[in-house]
mmCIF file of C-alpha atoms and ligand atoms in Angstrom:
data_model
loop_
_atom_site.group_PDB
_atom_site.id
_atom_site.type_symbol
_atom_site.label_atom_id
_atom_site.label_comp_id
_atom_site.label_asym_id
_atom_site.label_seq_id
_atom_site.Cartn_x
_atom_site.Cartn_y
_atom_site.Cartn_z
ATOM 1 C CA MET A 1 73.473 64.000 -23.638
ATOM 2 C CA GLU A 2 74.044 60.483 -24.852
ATOM 3 C CA ALA A 3 77.577 59.579 -25.731
ATOM 4 C CA LEU A 4 78.609 56.610 -27.799
ATOM 5 C CA VAL A 5 81.872 54.896 -28.483
ATOM 6 C CA SER A 6 81.801 52.778 -31.578
ATOM 7 C CA LEU A 7 84.202 50.933 -33.780
ATOM 8 C CA THR A 8 84.769 52.123 -37.269
ATOM 9 C CA THR A 9 87.352 51.067 -39.776
ATOM 10 C CA THR A 10 90.154 52.969 -41.332
ATOM 11 C CA PRO A 11 93.275 52.132 -43.249
ATOM 12 C CA ARG A 12 95.165 54.469 -40.919
ATOM 13 C CA PHE A 13 95.556 51.817 -38.242
ATOM 14 C CA GLN A 14 97.018 49.482 -40.822
ATOM 15 C CA PHE A 15 99.908 51.882 -41.116
ATOM 16 C CA HIS A 16 100.385 52.126 -37.378
ATOM 17 C CA ALA A 17 100.114 48.379 -36.935
ATOM 18 C CA SER A 18 103.341 47.978 -38.828
ATOM 19 C CA SER A 19 105.035 50.794 -36.949
ATOM 20 C CA GLN A 20 107.271 50.653 -33.876
ATOM 21 C CA SER A 21 104.302 50.579 -31.542
ATOM 22 C CA ALA A 22 102.836 47.476 -33.119
ATOM 23 C CA ARG A 23 106.076 45.609 -32.556
ATOM 24 C CA LYS A 24 105.409 45.859 -28.841
ATOM 25 C CA LEU A 25 102.224 43.844 -29.281
ATOM 26 C CA PRO A 26 102.177 40.138 -28.443
ATOM 27 C CA VAL A 27 102.796 37.893 -31.444
ATOM 28 C CA PHE A 28 99.230 36.559 -31.559
ATOM 29 C CA VAL A 29 97.839 40.096 -31.719
ATOM 30 C CA ARG A 30 100.254 41.057 -34.477
ATOM 31 C CA ARG A 31 99.165 37.986 -36.431
ATOM 32 C CA SER A 32 95.557 38.795 -35.809
ATOM 33 C CA LEU A 33 96.032 42.409 -36.898
ATOM 34 C CA LEU A 34 97.805 41.262 -40.002
ATOM 35 C CA ALA A 35 94.978 38.848 -40.781
ATOM 36 C CA SER A 36 92.402 41.537 -40.218
ATOM 37 C CA SER A 37 94.288 44.019 -42.388
ATOM 38 C CA MET A 38 94.210 41.435 -45.177
ATOM 39 C CA ASP A 39 90.525 40.674 -44.791
ATOM 40 C CA PRO A 40 88.505 43.108 -46.901
ATOM 41 C CA ARG A 41 85.409 42.541 -44.726
ATOM 42 C CA ARG A 42 87.179 43.287 -41.449
ATOM 43 C CA PRO A 43 89.767 45.957 -42.099
ATOM 44 C CA SER A 44 91.787 47.423 -39.261
ATOM 45 C CA ALA A 45 90.018 49.173 -36.470
ATOM 46 C CA VAL A 46 90.051 52.544 -34.871
ATOM 47 C CA VAL A 47 87.939 53.904 -32.061
ATOM 48 C CA SER A 48 85.562 56.636 -33.004
ATOM 49 C CA VAL A 49 83.707 58.591 -30.378
ATOM 50 C CA ARG A 50 80.494 60.357 -31.230
ATOM 51 C CA ALA A 51 78.765 62.449 -28.643
ATOM 52 C CA GLN A 52 75.087 62.967 -29.460
ATOM 53 C CA GLN A 53 73.648 66.025 -27.791
ATOM 54 C CA SER A 54 70.003 66.552 -27.074
ATOM 55 C CA GLU A 55 69.717 69.161 -29.816
ATOM 56 C CA SER A 56 70.905 66.265 -32.033
ATOM 57 C CA LYS A 57 74.037 68.113 -33.010
ATOM 58 C CA ASP A 58 76.644 65.404 -33.653
ATOM 59 C CA ARG A 59 80.182 65.863 -32.437
ATOM 60 C CA SER A 60 82.636 63.272 -33.681
ATOM 61 C CA VAL A 61 86.142 62.621 -32.426
ATOM 62 C CA THR A 62 88.251 59.997 -34.081
ATOM 63 C CA VAL A 63 91.056 58.472 -32.099
ATOM 64 C CA SER A 64 93.586 56.168 -33.635
ATOM 65 C CA PRO A 65 96.203 54.210 -31.748
ATOM 66 C CA VAL A 66 98.972 56.626 -32.706
ATOM 67 C CA LYS A 67 101.857 57.817 -30.517
ATOM 68 C CA GLY A 68 103.049 54.253 -29.907
ATOM 69 C CA ASP A 69 99.938 53.340 -27.998
ATOM 70 C CA ALA A 70 100.278 49.592 -28.354
ATOM 71 C CA GLU A 71 97.917 48.951 -25.473
ATOM 72 C CA THR A 72 95.113 50.884 -27.127
ATOM 73 C CA ALA A 73 95.670 48.897 -30.310
ATOM 74 C CA LEU A 74 95.332 45.668 -28.369
ATOM 75 C CA LYS A 75 92.116 46.830 -26.683
ATOM 76 C CA VAL A 76 90.673 47.928 -30.002
ATOM 77 C CA LYS A 77 91.429 44.561 -31.521
ATOM 78 C CA GLU A 78 89.910 42.711 -28.589
ATOM 79 C CA TRP A 79 86.921 44.945 -28.928
ATOM 80 C CA GLU A 80 86.420 44.118 -32.545
ATOM 81 C CA VAL A 81 86.534 40.397 -31.754
ATOM 82 C CA GLY A 82 83.980 40.940 -28.976
ATOM 83 C CA MET A 83 81.559 42.645 -31.327
ATOM 84 C CA PHE A 84 81.836 39.751 -33.746
ATOM 85 C CA GLN A 85 81.145 37.316 -30.881
ATOM 86 C CA ASN A 86 78.014 39.279 -29.965
ATOM 87 C CA GLU A 87 76.722 38.912 -33.518
ATOM 88 C CA VAL A 88 77.348 35.158 -33.643
ATOM 89 C CA ALA A 89 75.775 34.659 -30.208
ATOM 90 C CA ALA A 90 72.661 36.664 -31.083
ATOM 91 C CA SER A 91 72.163 34.565 -34.207
ATOM 92 C CA GLN A 92 71.870 31.510 -31.896
ATOM 93 C CA GLY A 93 69.314 33.183 -29.658
ATOM 94 C CA ILE A 94 71.862 34.048 -26.944
ATOM 95 C CA ARG A 95 70.686 37.208 -25.219
ATOM 96 C CA ILE A 96 73.830 37.729 -23.157
ATOM 97 C CA ARG A 97 76.158 40.129 -24.973
ATOM 98 C CA ARG A 98 79.820 39.275 -24.483
ATOM 99 C CA ARG A 99 80.831 42.942 -24.487
ATOM 100 C CA PRO A 100 78.947 46.245 -24.252
ATOM 101 C CA PRO A 101 77.859 46.931 -27.847
ATOM 102 C CA THR A 102 78.225 50.701 -27.899
ATOM 103 C CA GLY A 103 81.454 51.047 -26.080
ATOM 104 C CA PRO A 104 84.090 49.540 -23.891
ATOM 105 C CA PRO A 105 83.843 49.455 -20.124
ATOM 106 C CA GLN A 106 84.774 52.740 -18.496
ATOM 107 C CA HIS A 107 88.386 51.896 -17.787
ATOM 108 C CA TYR A 108 89.023 51.017 -21.408
ATOM 109 C CA VAL A 109 88.117 54.438 -22.660
ATOM 110 C CA GLY A 110 91.104 56.450 -21.534
ATOM 111 C CA PRO A 111 90.380 60.139 -22.026
ATOM 112 C CA PHE A 112 86.680 59.648 -22.723
ATOM 113 C CA GLU A 113 85.549 59.691 -19.175
ATOM 114 C CA PHE A 114 82.627 61.925 -19.967
ATOM 115 C CA ARG A 115 80.830 58.873 -21.316
ATOM 116 C CA ILE A 116 77.532 58.350 -19.537
ATOM 117 C CA LYS A 117 75.366 55.281 -19.111
ATOM 118 C CA SER A 118 73.272 54.148 -22.038
ATOM 119 C CA GLU A 119 71.414 50.958 -22.964
ATOM 120 C CA GLY A 120 74.438 49.904 -24.958
ATOM 121 C CA ASN A 121 77.002 50.179 -22.195
ATOM 122 C CA THR A 122 74.881 49.054 -19.233
ATOM 123 C CA PRO A 123 74.389 45.332 -18.539
ATOM 124 C CA ARG A 124 70.785 44.214 -18.980
ATOM 125 C CA ASN A 125 70.923 41.670 -16.151
ATOM 126 C CA ILE A 126 73.225 40.124 -13.554
ATOM 127 C CA LEU A 127 74.561 37.412 -15.863
ATOM 128 C CA GLU A 128 75.522 39.982 -18.460
ATOM 129 C CA GLU A 129 77.160 42.104 -15.771
ATOM 130 C CA ILE A 130 79.169 39.094 -14.557
ATOM 131 C CA VAL A 131 80.217 38.209 -18.107
ATOM 132 C CA TRP A 132 81.373 41.752 -18.920
ATOM 133 C CA HIS A 133 83.330 41.884 -15.706
ATOM 134 C CA LYS A 134 84.808 38.428 -16.349
ATOM 135 C CA ASP A 135 85.884 39.408 -19.829
ATOM 136 C CA VAL A 136 88.004 42.270 -18.479
ATOM 137 C CA GLU A 137 89.281 40.203 -15.537
ATOM 138 C CA VAL A 138 90.405 37.366 -17.796
ATOM 139 C CA SER A 139 92.142 39.632 -20.286
ATOM 140 C CA GLN A 140 94.136 41.139 -17.416
ATOM 141 C CA LEU A 141 94.965 37.717 -15.948
ATOM 142 C CA LYS A 142 96.036 36.495 -19.365
ATOM 143 C CA GLU A 143 98.430 39.390 -19.720
ATOM 144 C CA ARG A 144 100.044 38.417 -16.421
ATOM 145 C CA LYS A 145 100.001 34.665 -17.104
ATOM 146 C CA PRO A 146 99.930 33.974 -20.839
ATOM 147 C CA LEU A 147 99.096 30.440 -21.925
ATOM 148 C CA PHE A 148 102.704 29.461 -22.610
ATOM 149 C CA GLY A 149 103.489 30.540 -19.021
ATOM 150 C CA LEU A 150 100.964 28.006 -17.700
ATOM 151 C CA LYS A 151 102.787 25.130 -19.370
ATOM 152 C CA LYS A 152 104.961 24.271 -16.358
ATOM 153 C CA ALA A 153 102.009 24.462 -13.957
ATOM 154 C CA LEU A 154 100.039 22.195 -16.305
ATOM 155 C CA ASP A 155 102.838 19.657 -16.292
ATOM 156 C CA ARG A 156 102.889 19.751 -12.486
ATOM 157 C CA ALA A 157 99.088 19.579 -12.036
ATOM 158 C CA PRO A 158 97.784 16.506 -10.196
ATOM 159 C CA PRO A 159 96.014 13.842 -12.302
ATOM 160 C CA THR A 160 92.335 14.471 -13.019
ATOM 161 C CA ARG A 161 89.652 12.266 -11.435
ATOM 162 C CA ASP A 162 86.603 10.857 -13.210
ATOM 163 C CA PHE A 163 83.774 13.304 -12.453
ATOM 164 C CA VAL A 164 81.036 11.499 -14.375
ATOM 165 C CA GLY A 165 82.214 8.118 -13.059
ATOM 166 C CA ALA A 166 81.903 9.385 -9.465
ATOM 167 C CA LEU A 167 78.313 10.554 -10.107
ATOM 168 C CA ARG A 168 77.309 7.260 -11.743
ATOM 169 C CA ALA A 169 78.875 5.256 -8.909
ATOM 170 C CA ALA A 170 77.066 7.310 -6.239
ATOM 171 C CA HIS A 171 73.752 6.934 -8.054
ATOM 172 C CA GLN A 172 74.213 3.177 -8.317
ATOM 173 C CA ARG A 173 75.316 2.874 -4.697
ATOM 174 C CA THR A 174 72.497 4.877 -3.099
ATOM 175 C CA GLY A 175 69.686 4.710 -5.664
ATOM 176 C CA LEU A 176 69.507 8.492 -5.288
ATOM 177 C CA PRO A 177 70.940 11.247 -7.479
ATOM 178 C CA GLY A 178 74.705 11.639 -7.030
ATOM 179 C CA LEU A 179 75.399 14.835 -5.108
ATOM 180 C CA ILE A 180 77.615 17.673 -6.343
ATOM 181 C CA ALA A 181 77.880 19.759 -3.173
ATOM 182 C CA GLU A 182 78.733 23.395 -3.734
ATOM 183 C CA VAL A 183 81.341 25.277 -1.703
ATOM 184 C CA LYS A 184 79.546 28.625 -1.866
ATOM 185 C CA LYS A 185 80.158 31.514 0.482
ATOM 186 C CA ALA A 186 77.846 34.045 -1.147
ATOM 187 C CA SER A 187 75.743 34.688 -4.227
ATOM 188 C CA PRO A 188 74.346 37.722 -6.012
ATOM 189 C CA SER A 189 70.784 36.618 -5.257
ATOM 190 C CA ARG A 190 71.211 35.670 -1.565
ATOM 191 C CA GLY A 191 74.206 37.638 -0.313
ATOM 192 C CA ILE A 192 76.414 35.980 2.327
ATOM 193 C CA LEU A 193 75.307 32.390 2.955
ATOM 194 C CA ARG A 194 77.836 31.448 5.617
ATOM 195 C CA GLU A 195 79.720 33.912 7.801
ATOM 196 C CA ASP A 196 82.330 31.529 9.303
ATOM 197 C CA PHE A 197 83.305 30.245 5.886
ATOM 198 C CA ASP A 198 86.304 27.932 5.746
ATOM 199 C CA PRO A 199 86.311 26.326 2.277
ATOM 200 C CA VAL A 200 88.395 23.301 3.263
ATOM 201 C CA GLU A 201 86.257 22.601 6.357
ATOM 202 C CA VAL A 202 83.063 22.856 4.317
ATOM 203 C CA ALA A 203 84.526 20.589 1.621
ATOM 204 C CA GLN A 204 85.559 17.963 4.179
ATOM 205 C CA ALA A 205 82.129 18.051 5.806
ATOM 206 C CA TYR A 206 80.527 17.477 2.387
ATOM 207 C CA VAL A 207 82.755 14.447 1.791
ATOM 208 C CA LYS A 208 81.849 13.099 5.231
ATOM 209 C CA GLY A 209 78.165 13.588 4.415
ATOM 210 C CA GLY A 210 78.447 11.490 1.232
ATOM 211 C CA ALA A 211 78.917 13.993 -1.619
ATOM 212 C CA ALA A 212 80.060 12.323 -4.857
ATOM 213 C CA CYS A 213 81.700 15.466 -6.232
ATOM 214 C CA LEU A 214 82.229 19.060 -5.117
ATOM 215 C CA SER A 215 81.608 22.330 -6.935
ATOM 216 C CA VAL A 216 83.925 25.168 -5.920
ATOM 217 C CA LEU A 217 82.991 28.721 -6.833
ATOM 218 C CA THR A 218 86.052 30.621 -7.965
ATOM 219 C CA ASP A 219 84.506 33.973 -8.877
ATOM 220 C CA GLU A 220 85.618 36.585 -6.344
ATOM 221 C CA LYS A 221 83.511 39.629 -7.090
ATOM 222 C CA TYR A 222 80.025 38.107 -7.092
ATOM 223 C CA PHE A 223 80.409 34.871 -5.110
ATOM 224 C CA LYS A 224 83.346 35.595 -2.804
ATOM 225 C CA GLY A 225 85.072 32.486 -4.098
ATOM 226 C CA SER A 226 88.617 32.063 -5.380
ATOM 227 C CA PHE A 227 91.048 29.835 -7.204
ATOM 228 C CA GLU A 228 92.962 29.679 -3.921
ATOM 229 C CA ASN A 229 89.936 27.907 -2.421
ATOM 230 C CA LEU A 230 89.964 25.378 -5.234
ATOM 231 C CA GLU A 231 93.678 24.791 -4.872
ATOM 232 C CA ALA A 232 93.452 24.537 -1.068
ATOM 233 C CA ILE A 233 90.665 21.950 -1.260
ATOM 234 C CA ARG A 234 92.617 19.889 -3.780
ATOM 235 C CA ASN A 235 95.827 20.164 -1.732
ATOM 236 C CA ALA A 236 93.980 19.129 1.445
ATOM 237 C CA GLY A 237 93.602 15.693 -0.132
ATOM 238 C CA VAL A 238 89.841 15.820 -0.698
ATOM 239 C CA LYS A 239 89.133 12.684 -2.748
ATOM 240 C CA CYS A 240 85.951 13.802 -4.546
ATOM 241 C CA PRO A 241 86.402 15.183 -8.059
ATOM 242 C CA LEU A 242 86.171 18.988 -8.156
ATOM 243 C CA LEU A 243 84.147 21.198 -10.472
ATOM 244 C CA CYS A 244 85.609 24.649 -11.049
ATOM 245 C CA LYS A 245 82.437 26.772 -10.911
ATOM 246 C CA GLU A 246 83.462 29.744 -12.995
ATOM 247 C CA PHE A 247 81.984 31.918 -15.725
ATOM 248 C CA ILE A 248 84.090 30.735 -18.637
ATOM 249 C CA VAL A 249 84.342 33.144 -21.532
ATOM 250 C CA ASP A 250 87.811 32.208 -22.767
ATOM 251 C CA ALA A 251 89.562 28.867 -23.242
ATOM 252 C CA TRP A 252 92.498 30.181 -21.218
ATOM 253 C CA GLN A 253 90.338 29.790 -18.088
ATOM 254 C CA ILE A 254 90.054 26.041 -18.716
ATOM 255 C CA TYR A 255 93.831 25.628 -18.714
ATOM 256 C CA TYR A 256 94.051 27.797 -15.628
ATOM 257 C CA ALA A 257 91.403 25.732 -13.813
ATOM 258 C CA ARG A 258 93.373 22.590 -14.628
ATOM 259 C CA THR A 259 96.522 24.079 -13.077
ATOM 260 C CA LYS A 260 94.545 24.758 -9.881
ATOM 261 C CA GLY A 261 93.403 21.155 -9.464
ATOM 262 C CA ALA A 262 89.988 21.107 -11.182
ATOM 263 C CA ASP A 263 88.591 17.856 -12.562
ATOM 264 C CA ALA A 264 85.662 19.519 -14.332
ATOM 265 C CA VAL A 265 84.603 22.958 -15.561
ATOM 266 C CA LEU A 266 81.274 24.626 -16.227
ATOM 267 C CA LEU A 267 80.271 25.821 -19.706
ATOM 268 C CA ILE A 268 77.122 27.980 -19.726
ATOM 269 C CA ALA A 269 75.052 27.738 -22.916
ATOM 270 C CA ALA A 270 73.352 31.076 -22.130
ATOM 271 C CA VAL A 271 76.770 32.688 -22.571
ATOM 272 C CA LEU A 272 78.680 30.528 -25.061
ATOM 273 C CA PRO A 273 77.793 30.010 -28.721
ATOM 274 C CA ASP A 274 77.846 26.457 -30.120
ATOM 275 C CA LEU A 275 81.290 26.749 -31.644
ATOM 276 C CA ASP A 276 82.779 27.838 -28.306
ATOM 277 C CA ILE A 277 81.109 24.913 -26.557
ATOM 278 C CA LYS A 278 82.446 22.488 -29.189
ATOM 279 C CA TYR A 279 85.944 23.932 -29.035
ATOM 280 C CA MET A 280 86.010 24.137 -25.245
ATOM 281 C CA THR A 281 84.635 20.610 -24.849
ATOM 282 C CA LYS A 282 87.524 19.404 -26.990
ATOM 283 C CA ILE A 283 90.036 21.312 -24.878
ATOM 284 C CA CYS A 284 88.518 19.726 -21.774
ATOM 285 C CA LYS A 285 88.967 16.250 -23.292
ATOM 286 C CA LEU A 286 92.580 17.042 -24.161
ATOM 287 C CA LEU A 287 93.230 18.099 -20.568
ATOM 288 C CA GLY A 288 91.348 15.142 -19.053
ATOM 289 C CA LEU A 289 88.613 17.416 -17.683
ATOM 290 C CA THR A 290 84.844 16.878 -17.724
ATOM 291 C CA ALA A 291 82.662 19.659 -19.137
ATOM 292 C CA LEU A 292 79.380 20.264 -17.330
ATOM 293 C CA VAL A 293 77.339 22.076 -19.968
ATOM 294 C CA GLU A 294 74.588 24.115 -18.349
ATOM 295 C CA VAL A 295 71.254 24.938 -19.963
ATOM 296 C CA HIS A 296 68.217 26.786 -18.730
ATOM 297 C CA ASP A 297 65.598 26.520 -21.452
ATOM 298 C CA GLU A 298 64.471 24.316 -24.330
ATOM 299 C CA ARG A 299 66.386 26.287 -26.918
ATOM 300 C CA GLU A 300 69.667 25.885 -25.042
ATOM 301 C CA MET A 301 68.944 22.193 -24.424
ATOM 302 C CA ASP A 302 68.340 21.612 -28.150
ATOM 303 C CA ARG A 303 71.546 23.422 -29.060
ATOM 304 C CA VAL A 304 73.572 21.361 -26.586
ATOM 305 C CA LEU A 305 71.972 18.066 -27.624
ATOM 306 C CA GLY A 306 73.191 18.841 -31.143
ATOM 307 C CA ILE A 307 76.817 19.030 -30.000
ATOM 308 C CA GLU A 308 78.886 15.851 -30.256
ATOM 309 C CA GLY A 309 80.783 14.681 -27.203
ATOM 310 C CA VAL A 310 78.680 16.278 -24.442
ATOM 311 C CA GLU A 311 78.298 13.712 -21.649
ATOM 312 C CA LEU A 312 77.101 15.839 -18.731
ATOM 313 C CA ILE A 313 74.296 18.417 -18.922
ATOM 314 C CA GLY A 314 73.155 20.613 -16.050
ATOM 315 C CA ILE A 315 69.635 22.029 -16.015
ATOM 316 C CA ASN A 316 69.662 25.178 -13.957
ATOM 317 C CA ASN A 317 66.374 25.853 -12.196
ATOM 318 C CA ARG A 318 67.562 29.388 -11.549
ATOM 319 C CA ASN A 319 67.067 31.860 -14.343
ATOM 320 C CA LEU A 320 70.458 33.584 -14.257
ATOM 321 C CA GLU A 321 68.998 36.723 -15.773
ATOM 322 C CA THR A 322 66.158 37.211 -13.275
ATOM 323 C CA PHE A 323 67.171 34.995 -10.286
ATOM 324 C CA GLU A 324 63.781 33.301 -10.414
ATOM 325 C CA VAL A 325 64.000 29.671 -9.219
ATOM 326 C CA ASP A 326 61.524 27.040 -10.395
ATOM 327 C CA ILE A 327 62.411 23.363 -10.034
ATOM 328 C CA SER A 328 59.728 22.350 -12.525
ATOM 329 C CA ASN A 329 62.183 23.633 -15.126
ATOM 330 C CA THR A 330 64.113 20.369 -14.792
ATOM 331 C CA LYS A 331 60.969 18.353 -15.500
ATOM 332 C CA LYS A 332 59.948 20.556 -18.428
ATOM 333 C CA LEU A 333 63.305 20.154 -20.163
ATOM 334 C CA LEU A 334 63.380 16.380 -19.762
ATOM 335 C CA GLU A 335 59.942 15.676 -21.167
ATOM 336 C CA GLY A 336 59.214 13.971 -24.491
ATOM 337 C CA GLU A 337 61.782 13.712 -27.256
ATOM 338 C CA ARG A 338 64.480 15.573 -25.348
ATOM 339 C CA GLY A 339 64.400 13.050 -22.518
ATOM 340 C CA GLN A 340 64.427 10.246 -25.077
ATOM 341 C CA LYS A 341 67.487 11.670 -26.820
ATOM 342 C CA ILE A 342 69.296 12.091 -23.497
ATOM 343 C CA ARG A 343 68.658 8.448 -22.589
ATOM 344 C CA GLU A 344 69.799 7.273 -26.028
ATOM 345 C CA LYS A 345 73.015 9.257 -25.709
ATOM 346 C CA ASP A 346 73.486 8.051 -22.123
ATOM 347 C CA ILE A 347 73.993 11.638 -20.961
ATOM 348 C CA ILE A 348 73.939 12.252 -17.217
ATOM 349 C CA VAL A 349 71.662 15.157 -16.315
ATOM 350 C CA VAL A 350 72.273 17.265 -13.223
ATOM 351 C CA GLY A 351 69.380 19.146 -11.589
ATOM 352 C CA GLU A 352 70.810 22.447 -10.361
ATOM 353 C CA SER A 353 69.661 25.124 -7.888
ATOM 354 C CA GLY A 354 66.768 25.616 -5.529
ATOM 355 C CA LEU A 355 66.795 22.105 -4.010
ATOM 356 C CA PHE A 356 65.957 22.293 -0.295
ATOM 357 C CA THR A 357 63.949 19.226 0.765
ATOM 358 C CA PRO A 358 63.764 15.434 0.218
ATOM 359 C CA ASP A 359 60.616 16.128 -1.823
ATOM 360 C CA ASP A 360 62.596 18.424 -4.137
ATOM 361 C CA ILE A 361 65.187 15.673 -4.633
ATOM 362 C CA ALA A 362 62.479 13.087 -5.311
ATOM 363 C CA TYR A 363 60.777 15.445 -7.768
ATOM 364 C CA VAL A 364 63.866 16.013 -9.933
ATOM 365 C CA GLN A 365 64.831 12.339 -9.722
ATOM 366 C CA GLU A 366 61.363 11.411 -10.956
ATOM 367 C CA ALA A 367 61.913 13.890 -13.820
ATOM 368 C CA GLY A 368 65.011 11.908 -14.873
ATOM 369 C CA VAL A 369 68.132 13.395 -13.277
ATOM 370 C CA LYS A 370 70.896 11.121 -11.996
ATOM 371 C CA ALA A 371 72.713 13.922 -10.180
ATOM 372 C CA VAL A 372 71.961 17.156 -8.342
ATOM 373 C CA LEU A 373 74.002 20.285 -7.675
ATOM 374 C CA VAL A 374 73.189 21.863 -4.329
ATOM 375 C CA GLY A 375 74.647 24.903 -2.597
ATOM 376 C CA GLU A 376 72.550 27.112 -0.372
ATOM 377 C CA SER A 377 70.488 24.518 1.474
ATOM 378 C CA ILE A 378 73.541 22.580 2.732
ATOM 379 C CA VAL A 379 76.202 25.284 3.067
ATOM 380 C CA LYS A 380 73.939 27.199 5.459
ATOM 381 C CA GLN A 381 73.707 24.328 7.957
ATOM 382 C CA SER A 382 75.991 24.543 10.988
ATOM 383 C CA ASP A 383 77.080 20.984 10.124
ATOM 384 C CA PRO A 384 76.941 20.626 6.318
ATOM 385 C CA ALA A 385 77.374 16.831 6.609
ATOM 386 C CA LYS A 386 74.131 16.623 8.601
ATOM 387 C CA GLY A 387 72.628 19.055 6.107
ATOM 388 C CA ILE A 388 73.186 16.434 3.384
ATOM 389 C CA THR A 389 71.516 13.703 5.450
ATOM 390 C CA GLY A 390 68.564 16.032 6.011
ATOM 391 C CA LEU A 391 68.323 16.919 2.317
ATOM 392 C CA PHE A 392 68.122 13.265 1.257
ATOM 393 C CA SER A 393 66.298 12.177 4.433
ATOM 394 C CA LYS A 394 68.854 9.363 4.494
ATOM 395 C CA ASP A 395 72.518 8.896 5.414
ATOM 396 C CA ILE A 396 74.162 8.616 1.995
ATOM 397 C CA SER A 397 77.726 8.490 3.336
ATOM 398 C CA SER A 398 78.210 4.728 3.077
HETATM 399 O O1 LIG B 401 73.219 31.662 -7.075
HETATM 400 C C1 LIG B 401 73.036 32.741 -7.646
HETATM 401 O O2 LIG B 401 72.481 33.721 -7.100
HETATM 402 C C2 LIG B 401 73.508 32.964 -9.049
HETATM 403 C C3 LIG B 401 73.333 34.205 -9.645
HETATM 404 C C4 LIG B 401 73.788 34.438 -10.925
HETATM 405 C C5 LIG B 401 74.430 33.455 -11.618
HETATM 406 C C6 LIG B 401 74.613 32.201 -11.041
HETATM 407 C C7 LIG B 401 74.144 31.957 -9.772
HETATM 408 N N1 LIG B 401 74.321 30.751 -9.154
HETATM 409 C C8 LIG B 401 75.048 29.672 -9.716
HETATM 410 C C9 LIG B 401 74.366 28.400 -9.526
HETATM 411 O O3 LIG B 401 73.981 27.842 -10.495
HETATM 412 C C10 LIG B 401 74.178 27.866 -8.118
HETATM 413 O O4 LIG B 401 75.214 28.288 -7.322
HETATM 414 C C11 LIG B 401 74.079 26.351 -7.995
HETATM 415 O O5 LIG B 401 73.240 25.787 -8.925
HETATM 416 C C12 LIG B 401 73.580 25.995 -6.579
HETATM 417 O O6 LIG B 401 72.341 26.620 -6.358
HETATM 418 P P1 LIG B 401 71.665 26.674 -4.909
HETATM 419 O O7 LIG B 401 71.544 25.254 -4.413
HETATM 420 O O8 LIG B 401 70.318 27.278 -5.114
HETATM 421 O O9 LIG B 401 72.556 27.479 -4.036
#
């Protein structure tokens, strides 16, 4: 039996949206519901569940957010927005779906626990899985700490440091790509990278070894990172600018990263449509943060080169859908007109992932990068500072 949960529209929800239950919804949701009830193309939503049985006998159950179920109404609304995002993303060649197209994640579905796996509610690859998980995680975090609640923490946040400036200075000083050293305990492709992982110790060793900037993974489920790690490294007085290495799907995360001491955030073009990148880049500027916009293929590179205000582009040599690593990806994406455009715009390019030897560093430098982002090869060394010297075959600390 294949079961589906899909969104349909009905004027019934419009009625309930103005009832007692809707008054419990946050103001922005009420506004959004009102807007949607006034938009003839996107009338109010209701969840409809259709269970298709093998004998192709359809059974339909329609569930509306009645009985004061404000929470269900909120989820339904979020869902509708997610579906719209999927459509926009697909039109730009983005394969990662922001939300499962045929139904919400299991814990959103309340009584419909009979739902079984289908192509539409199962992630197609690890990146999609991470994004779906992140979407739920962020909506829960946002409920606990709404944006207006972050205001005080934003006012108290330490000043941001110049991420791009630090990379340029390191490149000029050493003649080698500026190093963004990644504080990475584990990864979905490699598992645990360092058993005795102390984020502050690792960060300090990287600084000693000559890193220009640090990248701190904050995702807990897949990378065993945390925002506490980021905050602890910042509070320990580490002078290098810090990249918050997170899977950003919502602008709220950028504000949150800023409250935890980040100087830069990552925006992944395989996940975010152009308008999100534009909007988020502007938010970064407002907050004094640098946006590292990450691409993996020519299509993503062309999209990002068309966006005004991007000053730092990362080329990931790891395909985040398949885990395949190929450092010739950096070279491929910097050839010809693309490389020309990057030089004209004075964009700094970061070669990311799969860099293990001085030859690898020389190869991506030859391809045109002025910075590299390295995790595994240095975090695994008993002394990560020496690991950096080995990677560059030179002491880059002074
Ligand atoms: O590292 C992974 O396995 C991974 C899987 C899925 C999404 C992202 C992933 N990594 C993020 C990165 O881009 C790397 O951590 C970073 O570039 C450093 O790579 P490496 O030097 O190979 O550790």
